[in-house]
GROMACS .gro file of C-alpha atoms in nm:
model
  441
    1UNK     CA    1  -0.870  -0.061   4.709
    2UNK     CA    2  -1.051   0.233   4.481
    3UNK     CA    3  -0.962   0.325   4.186
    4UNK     CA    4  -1.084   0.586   3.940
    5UNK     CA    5  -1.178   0.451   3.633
    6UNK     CA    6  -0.922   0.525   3.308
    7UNK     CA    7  -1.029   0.589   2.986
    8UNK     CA    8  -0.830   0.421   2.747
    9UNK     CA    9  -0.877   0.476   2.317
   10UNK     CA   10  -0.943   0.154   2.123
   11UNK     CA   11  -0.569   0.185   2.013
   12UNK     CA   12  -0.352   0.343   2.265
   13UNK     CA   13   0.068   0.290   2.365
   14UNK     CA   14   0.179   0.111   2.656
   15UNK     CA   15   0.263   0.395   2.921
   16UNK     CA   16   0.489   0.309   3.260
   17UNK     CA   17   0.200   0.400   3.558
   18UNK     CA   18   0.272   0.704   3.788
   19UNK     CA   19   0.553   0.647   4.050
   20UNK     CA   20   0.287   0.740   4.375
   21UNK     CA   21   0.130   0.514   4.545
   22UNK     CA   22  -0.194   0.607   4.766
   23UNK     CA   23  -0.156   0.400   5.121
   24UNK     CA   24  -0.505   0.355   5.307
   25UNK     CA   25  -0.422   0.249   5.681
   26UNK     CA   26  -0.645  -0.018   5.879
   27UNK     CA   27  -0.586  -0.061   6.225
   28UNK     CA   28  -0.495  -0.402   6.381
   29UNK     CA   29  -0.457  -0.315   6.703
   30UNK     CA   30  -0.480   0.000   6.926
   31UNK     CA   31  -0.391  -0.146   7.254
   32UNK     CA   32  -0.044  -0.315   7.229
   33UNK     CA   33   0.135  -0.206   7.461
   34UNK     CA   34   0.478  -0.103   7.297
   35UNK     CA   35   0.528  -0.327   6.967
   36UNK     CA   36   0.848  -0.386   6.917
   37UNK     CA   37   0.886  -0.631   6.670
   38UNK     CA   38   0.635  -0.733   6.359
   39UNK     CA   39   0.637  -0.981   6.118
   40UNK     CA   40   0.392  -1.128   5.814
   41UNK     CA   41   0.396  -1.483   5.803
   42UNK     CA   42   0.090  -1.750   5.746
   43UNK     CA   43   0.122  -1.864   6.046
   44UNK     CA   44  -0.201  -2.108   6.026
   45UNK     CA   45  -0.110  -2.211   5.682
   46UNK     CA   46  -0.452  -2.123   5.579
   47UNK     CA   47  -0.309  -1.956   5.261
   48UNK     CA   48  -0.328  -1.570   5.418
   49UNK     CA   49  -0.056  -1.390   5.555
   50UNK     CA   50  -0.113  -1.346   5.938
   51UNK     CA   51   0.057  -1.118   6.184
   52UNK     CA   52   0.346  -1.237   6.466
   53UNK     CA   53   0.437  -0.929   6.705
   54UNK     CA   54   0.572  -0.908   7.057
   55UNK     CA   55   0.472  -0.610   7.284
   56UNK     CA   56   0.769  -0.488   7.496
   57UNK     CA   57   0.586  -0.341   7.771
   58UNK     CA   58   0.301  -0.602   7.828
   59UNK     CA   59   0.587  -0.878   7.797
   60UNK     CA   60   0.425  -1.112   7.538
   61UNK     CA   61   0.443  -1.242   7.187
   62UNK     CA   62   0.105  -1.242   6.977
   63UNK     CA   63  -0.021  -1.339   6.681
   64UNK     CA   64  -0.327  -1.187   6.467
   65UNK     CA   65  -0.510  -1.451   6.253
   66UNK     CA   66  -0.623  -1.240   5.901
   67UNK     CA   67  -0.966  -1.372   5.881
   68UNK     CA   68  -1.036  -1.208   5.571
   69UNK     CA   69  -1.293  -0.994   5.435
   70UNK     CA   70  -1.309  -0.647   5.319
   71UNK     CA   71  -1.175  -0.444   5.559
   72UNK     CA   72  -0.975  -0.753   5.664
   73UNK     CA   73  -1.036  -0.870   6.054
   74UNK     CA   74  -0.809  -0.982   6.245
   75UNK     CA   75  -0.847  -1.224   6.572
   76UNK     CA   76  -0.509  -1.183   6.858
   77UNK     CA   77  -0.412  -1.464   7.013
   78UNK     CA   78  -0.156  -1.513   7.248
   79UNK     CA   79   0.194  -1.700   7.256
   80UNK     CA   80   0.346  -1.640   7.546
   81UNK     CA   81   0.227  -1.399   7.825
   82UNK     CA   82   0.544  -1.348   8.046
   83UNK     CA   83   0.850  -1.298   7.826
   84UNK     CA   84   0.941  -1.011   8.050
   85UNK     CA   85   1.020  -0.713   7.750
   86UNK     CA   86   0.908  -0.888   7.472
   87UNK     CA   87   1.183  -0.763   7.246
   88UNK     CA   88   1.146  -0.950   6.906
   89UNK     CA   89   0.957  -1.269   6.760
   90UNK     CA   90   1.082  -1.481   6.454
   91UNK     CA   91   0.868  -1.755   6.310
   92UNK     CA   92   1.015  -2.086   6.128
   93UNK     CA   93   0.973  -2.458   6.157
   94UNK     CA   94   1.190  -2.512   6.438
   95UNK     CA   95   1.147  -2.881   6.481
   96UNK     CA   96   1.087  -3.027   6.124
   97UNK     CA   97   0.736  -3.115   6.162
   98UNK     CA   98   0.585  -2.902   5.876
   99UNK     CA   99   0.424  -2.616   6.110
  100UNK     CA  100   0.543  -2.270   6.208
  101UNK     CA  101   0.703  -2.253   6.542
  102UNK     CA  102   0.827  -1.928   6.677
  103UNK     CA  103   1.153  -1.805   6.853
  104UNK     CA  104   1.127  -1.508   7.092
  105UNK     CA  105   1.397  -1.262   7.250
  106UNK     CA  106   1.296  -1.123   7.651
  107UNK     CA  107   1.467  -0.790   7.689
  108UNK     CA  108   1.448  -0.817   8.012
  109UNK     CA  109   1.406  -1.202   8.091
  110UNK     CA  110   1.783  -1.191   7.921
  111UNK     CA  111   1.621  -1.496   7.731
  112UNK     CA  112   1.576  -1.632   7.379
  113UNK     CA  113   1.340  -1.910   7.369
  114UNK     CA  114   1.129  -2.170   7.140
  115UNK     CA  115   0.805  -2.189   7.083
  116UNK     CA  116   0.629  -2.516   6.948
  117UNK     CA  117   0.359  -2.501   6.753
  118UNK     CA  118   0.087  -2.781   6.892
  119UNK     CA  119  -0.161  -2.770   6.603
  120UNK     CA  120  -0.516  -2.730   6.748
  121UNK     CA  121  -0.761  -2.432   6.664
  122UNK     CA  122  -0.647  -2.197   6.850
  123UNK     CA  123  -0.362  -2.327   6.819
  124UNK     CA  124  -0.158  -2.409   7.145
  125UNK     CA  125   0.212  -2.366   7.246
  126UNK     CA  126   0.504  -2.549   7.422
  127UNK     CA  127   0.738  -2.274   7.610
  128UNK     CA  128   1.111  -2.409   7.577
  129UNK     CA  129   1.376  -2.123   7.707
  130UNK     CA  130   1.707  -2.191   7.490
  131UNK     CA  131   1.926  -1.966   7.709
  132UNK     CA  132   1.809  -1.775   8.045
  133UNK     CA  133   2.143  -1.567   8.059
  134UNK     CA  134   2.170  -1.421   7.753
  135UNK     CA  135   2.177  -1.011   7.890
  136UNK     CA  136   1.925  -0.780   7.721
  137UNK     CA  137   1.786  -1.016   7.439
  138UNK     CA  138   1.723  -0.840   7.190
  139UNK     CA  139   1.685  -0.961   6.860
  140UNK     CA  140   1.643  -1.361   6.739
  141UNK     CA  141   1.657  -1.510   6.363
  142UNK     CA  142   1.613  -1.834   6.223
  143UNK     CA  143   1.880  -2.057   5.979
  144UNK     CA  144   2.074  -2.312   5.926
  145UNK     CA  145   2.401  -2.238   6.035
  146UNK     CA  146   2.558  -2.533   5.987
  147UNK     CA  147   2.409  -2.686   5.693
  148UNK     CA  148   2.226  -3.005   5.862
  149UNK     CA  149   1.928  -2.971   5.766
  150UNK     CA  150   1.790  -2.877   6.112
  151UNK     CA  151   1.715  -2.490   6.190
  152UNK     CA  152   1.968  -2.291   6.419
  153UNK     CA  153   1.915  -1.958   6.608
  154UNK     CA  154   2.129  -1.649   6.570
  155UNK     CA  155   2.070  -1.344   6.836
  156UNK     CA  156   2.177  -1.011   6.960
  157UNK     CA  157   2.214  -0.946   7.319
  158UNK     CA  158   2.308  -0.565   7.461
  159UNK     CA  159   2.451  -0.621   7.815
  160UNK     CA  160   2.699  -0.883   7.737
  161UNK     CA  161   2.820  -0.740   7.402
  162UNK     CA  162   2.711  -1.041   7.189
  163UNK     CA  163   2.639  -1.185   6.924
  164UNK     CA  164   2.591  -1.591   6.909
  165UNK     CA  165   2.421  -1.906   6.766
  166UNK     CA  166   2.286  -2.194   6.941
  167UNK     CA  167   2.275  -2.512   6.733
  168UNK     CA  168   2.026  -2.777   6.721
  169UNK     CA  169   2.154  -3.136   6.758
  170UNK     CA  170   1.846  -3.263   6.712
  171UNK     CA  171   1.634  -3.471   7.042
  172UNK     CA  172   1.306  -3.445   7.135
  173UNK     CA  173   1.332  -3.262   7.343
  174UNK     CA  174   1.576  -3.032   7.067
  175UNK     CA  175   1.918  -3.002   7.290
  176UNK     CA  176   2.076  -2.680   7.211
  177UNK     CA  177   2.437  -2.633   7.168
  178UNK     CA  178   2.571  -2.220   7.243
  179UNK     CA  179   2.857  -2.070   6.997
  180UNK     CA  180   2.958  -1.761   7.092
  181UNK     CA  181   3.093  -1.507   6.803
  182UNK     CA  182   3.151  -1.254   6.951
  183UNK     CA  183   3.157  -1.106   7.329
  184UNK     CA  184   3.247  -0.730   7.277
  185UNK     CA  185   2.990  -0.648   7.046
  186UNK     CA  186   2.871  -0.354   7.241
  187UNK     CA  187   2.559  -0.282   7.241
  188UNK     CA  188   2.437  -0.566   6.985
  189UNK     CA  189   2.097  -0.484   6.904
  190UNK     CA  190   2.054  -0.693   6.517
  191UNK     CA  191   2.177  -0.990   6.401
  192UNK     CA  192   2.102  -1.148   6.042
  193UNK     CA  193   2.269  -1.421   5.792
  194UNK     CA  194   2.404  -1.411   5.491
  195UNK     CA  195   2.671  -1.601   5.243
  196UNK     CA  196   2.834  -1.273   5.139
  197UNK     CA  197   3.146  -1.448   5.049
  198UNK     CA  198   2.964  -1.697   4.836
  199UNK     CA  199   3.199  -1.987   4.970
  200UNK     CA  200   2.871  -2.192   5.023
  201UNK     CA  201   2.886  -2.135   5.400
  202UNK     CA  202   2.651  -1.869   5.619
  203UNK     CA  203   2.790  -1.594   5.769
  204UNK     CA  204   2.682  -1.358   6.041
  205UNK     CA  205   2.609  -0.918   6.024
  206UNK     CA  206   2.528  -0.731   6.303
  207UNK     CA  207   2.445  -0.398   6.430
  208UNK     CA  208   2.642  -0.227   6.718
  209UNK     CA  209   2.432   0.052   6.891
  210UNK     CA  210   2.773   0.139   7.126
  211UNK     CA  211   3.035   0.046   6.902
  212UNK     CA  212   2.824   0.196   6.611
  213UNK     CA  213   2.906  -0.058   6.415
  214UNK     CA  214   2.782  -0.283   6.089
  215UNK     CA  215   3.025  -0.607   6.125
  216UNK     CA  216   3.035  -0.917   5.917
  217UNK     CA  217   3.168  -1.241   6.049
  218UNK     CA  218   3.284  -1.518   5.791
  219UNK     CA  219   3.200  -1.844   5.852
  220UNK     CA  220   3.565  -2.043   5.821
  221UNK     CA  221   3.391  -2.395   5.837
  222UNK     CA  222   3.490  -2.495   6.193
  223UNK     CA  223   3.476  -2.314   6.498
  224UNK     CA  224   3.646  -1.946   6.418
  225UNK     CA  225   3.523  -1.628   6.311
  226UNK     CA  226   3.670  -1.402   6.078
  227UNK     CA  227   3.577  -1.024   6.174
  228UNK     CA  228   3.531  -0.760   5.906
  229UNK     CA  229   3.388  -0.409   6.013
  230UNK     CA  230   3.175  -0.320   5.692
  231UNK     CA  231   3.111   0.045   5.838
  232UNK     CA  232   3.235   0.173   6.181
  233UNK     CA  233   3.092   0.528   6.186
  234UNK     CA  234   2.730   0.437   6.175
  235UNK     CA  235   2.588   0.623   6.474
  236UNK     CA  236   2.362   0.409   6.666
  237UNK     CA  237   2.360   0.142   6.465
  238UNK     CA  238   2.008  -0.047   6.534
  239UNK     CA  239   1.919  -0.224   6.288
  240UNK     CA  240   2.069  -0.453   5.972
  241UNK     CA  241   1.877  -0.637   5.723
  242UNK     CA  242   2.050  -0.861   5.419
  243UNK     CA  243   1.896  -0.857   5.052
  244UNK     CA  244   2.042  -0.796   4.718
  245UNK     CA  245   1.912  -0.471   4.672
  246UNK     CA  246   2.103  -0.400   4.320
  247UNK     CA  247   2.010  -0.791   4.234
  248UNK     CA  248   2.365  -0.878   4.114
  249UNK     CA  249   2.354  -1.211   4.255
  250UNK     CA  250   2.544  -1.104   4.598
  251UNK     CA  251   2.399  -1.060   4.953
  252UNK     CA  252   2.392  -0.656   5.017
  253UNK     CA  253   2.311  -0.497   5.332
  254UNK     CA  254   2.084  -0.225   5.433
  255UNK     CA  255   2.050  -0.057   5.795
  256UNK     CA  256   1.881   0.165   6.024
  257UNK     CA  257   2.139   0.437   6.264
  258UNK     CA  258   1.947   0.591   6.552
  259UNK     CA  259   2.210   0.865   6.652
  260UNK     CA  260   2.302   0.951   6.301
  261UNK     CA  261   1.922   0.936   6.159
  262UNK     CA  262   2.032   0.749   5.895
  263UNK     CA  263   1.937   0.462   5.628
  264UNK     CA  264   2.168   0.354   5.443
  265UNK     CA  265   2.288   0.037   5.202
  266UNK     CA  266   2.612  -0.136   5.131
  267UNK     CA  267   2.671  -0.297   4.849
  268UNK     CA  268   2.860  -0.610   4.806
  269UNK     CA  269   3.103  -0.572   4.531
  270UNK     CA  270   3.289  -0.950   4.625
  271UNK     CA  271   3.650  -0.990   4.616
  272UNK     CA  272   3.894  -1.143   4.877
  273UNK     CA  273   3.821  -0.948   5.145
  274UNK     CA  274   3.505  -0.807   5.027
  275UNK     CA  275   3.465  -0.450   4.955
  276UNK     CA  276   3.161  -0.296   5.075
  277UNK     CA  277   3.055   0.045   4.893
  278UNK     CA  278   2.779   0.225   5.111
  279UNK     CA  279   2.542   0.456   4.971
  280UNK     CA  280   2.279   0.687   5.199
  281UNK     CA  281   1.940   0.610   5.122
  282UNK     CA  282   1.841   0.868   5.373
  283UNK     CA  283   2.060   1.080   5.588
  284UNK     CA  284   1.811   1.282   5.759
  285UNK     CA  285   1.534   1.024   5.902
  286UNK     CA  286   1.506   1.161   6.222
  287UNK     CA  287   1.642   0.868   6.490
  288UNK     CA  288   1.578   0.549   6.284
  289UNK     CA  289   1.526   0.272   6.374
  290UNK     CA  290   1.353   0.009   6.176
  291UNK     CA  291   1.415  -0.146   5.808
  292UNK     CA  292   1.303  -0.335   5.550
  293UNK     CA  293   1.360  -0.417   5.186
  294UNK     CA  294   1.115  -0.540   4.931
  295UNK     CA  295   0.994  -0.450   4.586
  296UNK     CA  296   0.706  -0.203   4.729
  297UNK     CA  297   0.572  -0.100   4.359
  298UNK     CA  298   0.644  -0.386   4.171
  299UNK     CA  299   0.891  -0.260   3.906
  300UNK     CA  300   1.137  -0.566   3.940
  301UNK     CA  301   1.401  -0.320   4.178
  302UNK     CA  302   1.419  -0.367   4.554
  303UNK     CA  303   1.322  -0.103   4.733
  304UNK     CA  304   1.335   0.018   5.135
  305UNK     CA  305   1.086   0.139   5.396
  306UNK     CA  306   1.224   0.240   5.693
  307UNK     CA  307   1.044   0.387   6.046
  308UNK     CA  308   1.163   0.728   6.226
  309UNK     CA  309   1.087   0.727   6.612
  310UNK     CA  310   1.156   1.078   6.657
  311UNK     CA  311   0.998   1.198   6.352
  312UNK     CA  312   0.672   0.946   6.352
  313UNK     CA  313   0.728   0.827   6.025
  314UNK     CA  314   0.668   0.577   5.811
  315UNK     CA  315   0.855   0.605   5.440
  316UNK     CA  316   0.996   0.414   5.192
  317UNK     CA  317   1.250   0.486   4.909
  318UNK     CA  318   1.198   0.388   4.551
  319UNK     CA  319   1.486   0.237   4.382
  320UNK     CA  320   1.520   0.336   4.004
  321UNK     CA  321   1.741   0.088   3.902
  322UNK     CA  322   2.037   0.298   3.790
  323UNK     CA  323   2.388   0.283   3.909
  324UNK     CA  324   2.432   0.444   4.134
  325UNK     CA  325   2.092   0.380   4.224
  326UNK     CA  326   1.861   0.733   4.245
  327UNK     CA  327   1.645   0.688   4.569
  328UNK     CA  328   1.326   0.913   4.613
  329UNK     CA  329   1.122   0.902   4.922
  330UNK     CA  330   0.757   0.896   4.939
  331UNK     CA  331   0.566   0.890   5.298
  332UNK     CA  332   0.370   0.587   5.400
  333UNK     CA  333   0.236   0.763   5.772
  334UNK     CA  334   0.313   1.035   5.949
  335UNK     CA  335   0.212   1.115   6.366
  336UNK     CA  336   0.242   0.764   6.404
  337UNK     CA  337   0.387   0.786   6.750
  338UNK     CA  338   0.700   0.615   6.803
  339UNK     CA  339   0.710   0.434   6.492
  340UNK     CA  340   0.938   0.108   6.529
  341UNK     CA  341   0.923  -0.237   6.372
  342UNK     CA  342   0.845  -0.226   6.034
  343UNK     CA  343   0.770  -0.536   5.738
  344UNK     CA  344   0.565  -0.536   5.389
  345UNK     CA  345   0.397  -0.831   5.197
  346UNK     CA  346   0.042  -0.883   4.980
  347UNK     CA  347  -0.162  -0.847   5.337
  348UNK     CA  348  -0.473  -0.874   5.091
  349UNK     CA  349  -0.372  -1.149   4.848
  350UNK     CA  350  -0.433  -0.833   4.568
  351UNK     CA  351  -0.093  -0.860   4.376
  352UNK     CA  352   0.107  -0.578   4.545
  353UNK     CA  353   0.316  -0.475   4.853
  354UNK     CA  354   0.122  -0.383   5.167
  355UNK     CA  355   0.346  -0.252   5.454
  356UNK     CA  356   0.308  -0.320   5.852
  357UNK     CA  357   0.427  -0.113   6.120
  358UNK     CA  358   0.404  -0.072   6.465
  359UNK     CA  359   0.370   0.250   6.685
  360UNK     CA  360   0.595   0.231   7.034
  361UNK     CA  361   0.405   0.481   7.233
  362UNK     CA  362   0.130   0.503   7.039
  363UNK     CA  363   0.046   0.148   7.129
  364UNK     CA  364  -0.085   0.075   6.711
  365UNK     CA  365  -0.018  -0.213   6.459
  366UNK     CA  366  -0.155  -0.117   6.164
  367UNK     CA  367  -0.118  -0.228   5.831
  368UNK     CA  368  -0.143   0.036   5.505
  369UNK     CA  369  -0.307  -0.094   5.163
  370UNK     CA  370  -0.130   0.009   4.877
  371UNK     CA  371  -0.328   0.047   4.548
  372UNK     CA  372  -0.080  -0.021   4.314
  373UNK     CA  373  -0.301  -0.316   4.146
  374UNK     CA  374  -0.583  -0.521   4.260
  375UNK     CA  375  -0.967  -0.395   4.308
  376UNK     CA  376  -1.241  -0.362   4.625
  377UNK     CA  377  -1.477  -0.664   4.618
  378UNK     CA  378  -1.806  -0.500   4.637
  379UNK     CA  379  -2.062  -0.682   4.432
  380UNK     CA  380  -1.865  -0.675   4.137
  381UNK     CA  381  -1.984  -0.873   3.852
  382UNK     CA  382  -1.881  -0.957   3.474
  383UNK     CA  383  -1.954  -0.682   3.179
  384UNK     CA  384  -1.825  -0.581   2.836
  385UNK     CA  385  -1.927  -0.283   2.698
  386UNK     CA  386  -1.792  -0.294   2.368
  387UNK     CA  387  -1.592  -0.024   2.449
  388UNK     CA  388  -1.183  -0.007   2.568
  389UNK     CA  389  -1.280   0.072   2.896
  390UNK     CA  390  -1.261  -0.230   3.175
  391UNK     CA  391  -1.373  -0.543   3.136
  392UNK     CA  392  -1.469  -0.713   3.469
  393UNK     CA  393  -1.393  -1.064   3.474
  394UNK     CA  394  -1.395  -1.325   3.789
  395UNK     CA  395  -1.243  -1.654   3.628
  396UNK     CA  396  -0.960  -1.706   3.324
  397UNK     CA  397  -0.901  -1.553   3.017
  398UNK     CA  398  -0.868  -1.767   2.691
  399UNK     CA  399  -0.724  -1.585   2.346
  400UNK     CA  400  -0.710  -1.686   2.000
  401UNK     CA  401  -0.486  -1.939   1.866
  402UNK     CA  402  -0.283  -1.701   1.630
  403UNK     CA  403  -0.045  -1.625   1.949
  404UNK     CA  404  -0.129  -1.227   1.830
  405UNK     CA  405  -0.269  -1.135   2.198
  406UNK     CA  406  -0.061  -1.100   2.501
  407UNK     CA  407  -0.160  -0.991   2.858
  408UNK     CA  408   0.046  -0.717   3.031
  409UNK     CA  409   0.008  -0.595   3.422
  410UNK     CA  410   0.029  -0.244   3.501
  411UNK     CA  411   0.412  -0.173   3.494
  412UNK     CA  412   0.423  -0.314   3.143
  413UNK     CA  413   0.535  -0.663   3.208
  414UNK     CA  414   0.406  -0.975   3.008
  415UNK     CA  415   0.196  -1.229   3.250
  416UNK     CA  416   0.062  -1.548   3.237
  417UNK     CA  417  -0.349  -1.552   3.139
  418UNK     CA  418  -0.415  -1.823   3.317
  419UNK     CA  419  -0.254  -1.772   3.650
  420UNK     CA  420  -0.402  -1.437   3.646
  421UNK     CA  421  -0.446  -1.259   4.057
  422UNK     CA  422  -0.681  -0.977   4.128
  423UNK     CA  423  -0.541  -0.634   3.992
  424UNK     CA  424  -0.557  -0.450   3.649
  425UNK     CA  425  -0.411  -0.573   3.325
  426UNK     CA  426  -0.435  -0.482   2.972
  427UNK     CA  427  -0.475  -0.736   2.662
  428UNK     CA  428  -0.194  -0.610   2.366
  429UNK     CA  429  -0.230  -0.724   1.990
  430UNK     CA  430   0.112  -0.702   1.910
  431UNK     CA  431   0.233  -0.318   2.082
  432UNK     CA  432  -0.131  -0.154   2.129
  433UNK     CA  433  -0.338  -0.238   2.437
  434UNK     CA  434  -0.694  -0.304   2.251
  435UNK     CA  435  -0.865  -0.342   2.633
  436UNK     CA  436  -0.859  -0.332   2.964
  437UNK     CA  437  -0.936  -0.614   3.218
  438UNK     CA  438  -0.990  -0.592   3.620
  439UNK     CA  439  -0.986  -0.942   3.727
  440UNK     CA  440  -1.149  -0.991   4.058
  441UNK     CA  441  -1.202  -1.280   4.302
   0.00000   0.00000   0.00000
């Protein structure tokens, strides 16, 4: 990340940063074949955040080991070669043995299966297929249903209209038991969990691209499902995605509609039944259909980036915290042809939100470098120049006894000195920044 360099008076007010953000975009890859799902996850545990994708028309899962460096390379290796329409990928420790395994969907193998993580550079994997009839797989997730300590799947199927859960009993081999929520789901293209209730028990949403539908299922304890449509007039509903966006404590849900072009969220205001209140994010992103909520510039509100196939888009709305919230859009890409799974996280271990997206018929995975905080390692080495311009400094920062110096990042929020990551901060003697510090690695 670049910056131009700030001069800042010896004395000077604490100031909130401009809203933009400049993206930079780094290829990954320019050759798979129809990504259809993408996720950031350290899958090596080497302390970086790799890449796990599947490619829909080259039927395989993937994942892209970040080796580092500045650009950042990135090494594919592959999963599993002949998941026939790779639809979507979902790591987790599957079988409690402290690595990442992976659970896959097959569009058209009508399969979800397991995939067990061997250990072993590269590492190696153990195909397992879960269910072999499960029509038009097309989305998998990872939890605990039912609160054993072992991790569940949860998955959306078109063809049959459904939405179910296998549970794992446990075995080695892990024998898989099937529970079926619902078989009229039509369409079912997204499936995610959630306690939206907050009985202590983990419910089920989904997204109906037939039905158009966003529908919650309550967990009752034993083997019933209590329905609740949350929205029926969401046109081509394709995607849902839980997270408490207004971060009052309750599970909220957020969505991508294909037919309508829409993203929208719906807040969870409780009660018995709950009452959803939905509020369009965006009612004019040209057939959406990928979504994903995270705090992209840092300012303690949750916001969304969603991806427009028909438009080529990448975007994502700021959240300004006020109720109702305000949500302004500001483009991440644009020609990006077919645009289509979507995720964000610190790609670059640099303090702020990097965001990941794949291109359908463009055949790209690319990831795009925000430079909210954190600085380009180029040679950079420690100076003080006496004056309040930056201060370059590689290791931890001690202050006075006296307690009168504090250490703020760049949205104005007090940090700890000495767990300090790469990115810009300013030292304060009681309200006035006095200098400027750009810690690097």
């Amino acid at each position: 990340m670049k910056y131009g360099i700030i001069m800042i008076s010896a004395v000077c007010m604490i100031t909130t940063p401009a809203a933009g953000i400049d993206w930079t975009g780094h290829v990954v890859a320019d050759y798979y074949n129809g990504p259809s799902s993408l996720m950031l996850i350290d899958i090596d545990q080497d302390g970086a955040l790799d890449i796990l994708g599947t490619s829909i028309h080259s039927n395989k899962i993937s994942w892209w080991k970040n080796e580092g460096g500045n650009p950042i390379t990135w090494t594919e290796y592959d999963i599993d070669l002949s998941i026939m329409g790779a639809a979507f990928a979902y790591p987790g420790d599957i079988d409690n043995d402290g690595d990442i395994d992976v659970a896959g969907a097959g569009w058209y193998a009508n399969a979800i299966n397991w995939y067990e993580n061997e250990g072993g550079t590269p590492i190696t994997w153990t195909k397992t297929t879960i269910d072999g009839t499960f029509l038009r797989a097309h989305e998998v997730f990872i939890c605990d249903m039912d609160a054993d300590g072992d991790s569940d799947l949860v998955g959306a199927a078109a063809d049959v209209q459904m939405i179910a859960w296998w549970r794992n009993t446990g075995g080695d081999p892990i024998v898989w038991e099937k529970c079926v929520i619902d078989s009229t789901f039509a369409g079912a293209r997204s499936a995610r969990t959630g306690d939206f209730n907050d009985d202590g028990l983990i419910d089920v949403v989904g997204a109906s691209l037939l039905d158009h539908d966003i529908t919650v299922w309550y967990n009752s304890g034993d083997t019933a499902w209590i329905e609740q449509i949350v929205d029926g007039n969401f046109l081509g509903a394709h995607m849902v995605r839980v997270k408490d966006i207004d971060s009052d404590g309750d599970d909220d849900l957020v969505g991508a509609a294909y037919m309508s072009n829409d993203i929208a969220w719906w807040r969870n205001d409780g009660g018995e039944p709950v009452v959803w209140v939905k509020q369009f994010i965006d009612g004019n992103f040209a057939t959406a259909l990928g979504v994903h909520a995270e705090d992209i510039d840092g300012d303690g509100h949750i916001d969304v980036v969603g991806t427009s196939d028909g438009g080529d888009l990448i975007s994502w709305w700021r959240n300004n915290g006020n109720v109702p919230i305000v949500w302004t859009e500001e483009i991440i890409a644009t020609g990006f042809d077919g645009a289509w799974p979507v995720h964000a996280g610190d790609i670059d271990d640099d303090g702020d939100m990097d965001v990941l997206g794949g291109a359908t018929y463009g055949d790209d995975v690319m990831w795009w470098e925000s430079d909210l905080t954190g600085v380009a390692e180029y040679g950079h080495t420690m100076r003080f120049n006496g004056m309040c311009t930056a201060t370059v400094i590689a290791g931890s920062i001690t202050f006075p006894d006296d307690n009168e110096y504090r250490i703020v990042d760049i949205i104005g929020r007090t940090v700890n000195h000495d767990q300090l990551k790469p990115g810009i901060y300013f030292i304060c003697q009681g309200n006035h920044v006095v200098q400027k510090v750009v810690k690097v690695r």
